[in-house]
């Protein structure tokens, strides 16, 4: 970041310097840094508008940043440009699906994630996001299969373990669901938000052993704000 700040100070009309500074700022984890990163991207685009129509990496980074800032429609527009430049990059298709999902365009999100899986079948993040989407729309068997496919590639992927338990719960396979929820609780890598929601689900199961799951918005990559 220090290097690229110096570069921008020396050559303020250099698009690549602003782009590089934007990338450095984007690696931070705060709205303030993300807003500053967006400002640098916008300066880079003013100096070299072709970035967004010729470089898929720039367009998808811009789209991801806009998603982080809660601007999904603008993010979708950027992701579409990235997909037009490089339609065979799985990351672009995944991020395109995330933007669609955040806008409530679930059919388009599913299509984008399935395209991402055609390009990179071993990606557990995509499979887990697809699993959650299917579960939320009552397609529990398909959601379970997608979660298990993700776990076949990463046995301790928290979101996939969580989704698998949710699908089992919804299907009435309650003992397996309880076991799945407890497995999430036992993982040191599971975020506290996930553990809180798992405890809530376990309380529901113990209170009403025969009840079926009502879909709930939980903290799963690509579908909810953590």
mmCIF file of N, CA, C and O in Angstrom, residues 10 29 37 73 94 115 149 161 179 204 210:
data_model
loop_
_atom_site.group_PDB
_atom_site.id
_atom_site.type_symbol
_atom_site.label_atom_id
_atom_site.label_comp_id
_atom_site.label_asym_id
_atom_site.label_seq_id
_atom_site.Cartn_x
_atom_site.Cartn_y
_atom_site.Cartn_z
ATOM 1 N N UNK A 10 3.540 10.311 -7.336
ATOM 2 C CA UNK A 10 4.514 10.676 -8.363
ATOM 3 C C UNK A 10 3.866 10.755 -9.744
ATOM 4 O O UNK A 10 4.155 11.664 -10.534
ATOM 5 N N UNK A 29 -10.227 -5.087 5.643
ATOM 6 C CA UNK A 29 -11.492 -5.684 6.077
ATOM 7 C C UNK A 29 -12.364 -4.654 6.781
ATOM 8 O O UNK A 29 -12.817 -4.855 7.902
ATOM 9 N N UNK A 37 -10.837 1.957 -1.741
ATOM 10 C CA UNK A 37 -10.452 1.101 -2.872
ATOM 11 C C UNK A 37 -11.337 1.389 -4.080
ATOM 12 O O UNK A 37 -10.849 1.488 -5.215
ATOM 13 N N UNK A 73 -26.653 -4.507 -7.434
ATOM 14 C CA UNK A 73 -26.991 -4.268 -8.837
ATOM 15 C C UNK A 73 -25.769 -3.789 -9.620
ATOM 16 O O UNK A 73 -25.514 -4.259 -10.728
ATOM 17 N N UNK A 94 -19.002 -17.818 -10.401
ATOM 18 C CA UNK A 94 -19.425 -17.895 -8.999
ATOM 19 C C UNK A 94 -19.868 -16.525 -8.499
ATOM 20 O O UNK A 94 -20.938 -16.380 -7.888
ATOM 21 N N UNK A 115 -22.780 -23.324 -13.999
ATOM 22 C CA UNK A 115 -21.720 -23.074 -14.994
ATOM 23 C C UNK A 115 -20.350 -23.069 -14.320
ATOM 24 O O UNK A 115 -19.374 -23.610 -14.865
ATOM 25 N N UNK A 149 -21.585 -33.473 -1.881
ATOM 26 C CA UNK A 149 -20.556 -33.363 -2.919
ATOM 27 C C UNK A 149 -19.465 -32.384 -2.491
ATOM 28 O O UNK A 149 -18.276 -32.598 -2.763
ATOM 29 N N UNK A 161 -21.191 -28.595 5.907
ATOM 30 C CA UNK A 161 -21.668 -29.401 7.036
ATOM 31 C C UNK A 161 -22.991 -28.851 7.569
ATOM 32 O O UNK A 161 -23.922 -29.605 7.881
ATOM 33 N N UNK A 179 -26.779 -35.104 14.668
ATOM 34 C CA UNK A 179 -25.364 -35.466 14.562
ATOM 35 C C UNK A 179 -24.607 -34.452 13.711
ATOM 36 O O UNK A 179 -23.482 -34.059 14.036
ATOM 37 N N UNK A 204 -34.782 -26.257 18.747
ATOM 38 C CA UNK A 204 -36.030 -26.511 18.026
ATOM 39 C C UNK A 204 -36.299 -28.003 17.914
ATOM 40 O O UNK A 204 -37.415 -28.479 18.129
ATOM 41 N N UNK A 210 -40.681 -33.975 16.132
ATOM 42 C CA UNK A 210 -41.223 -34.396 14.845
ATOM 43 C C UNK A 210 -41.399 -33.275 13.846
ATOM 44 O O UNK A 210 -41.920 -33.494 12.750
#
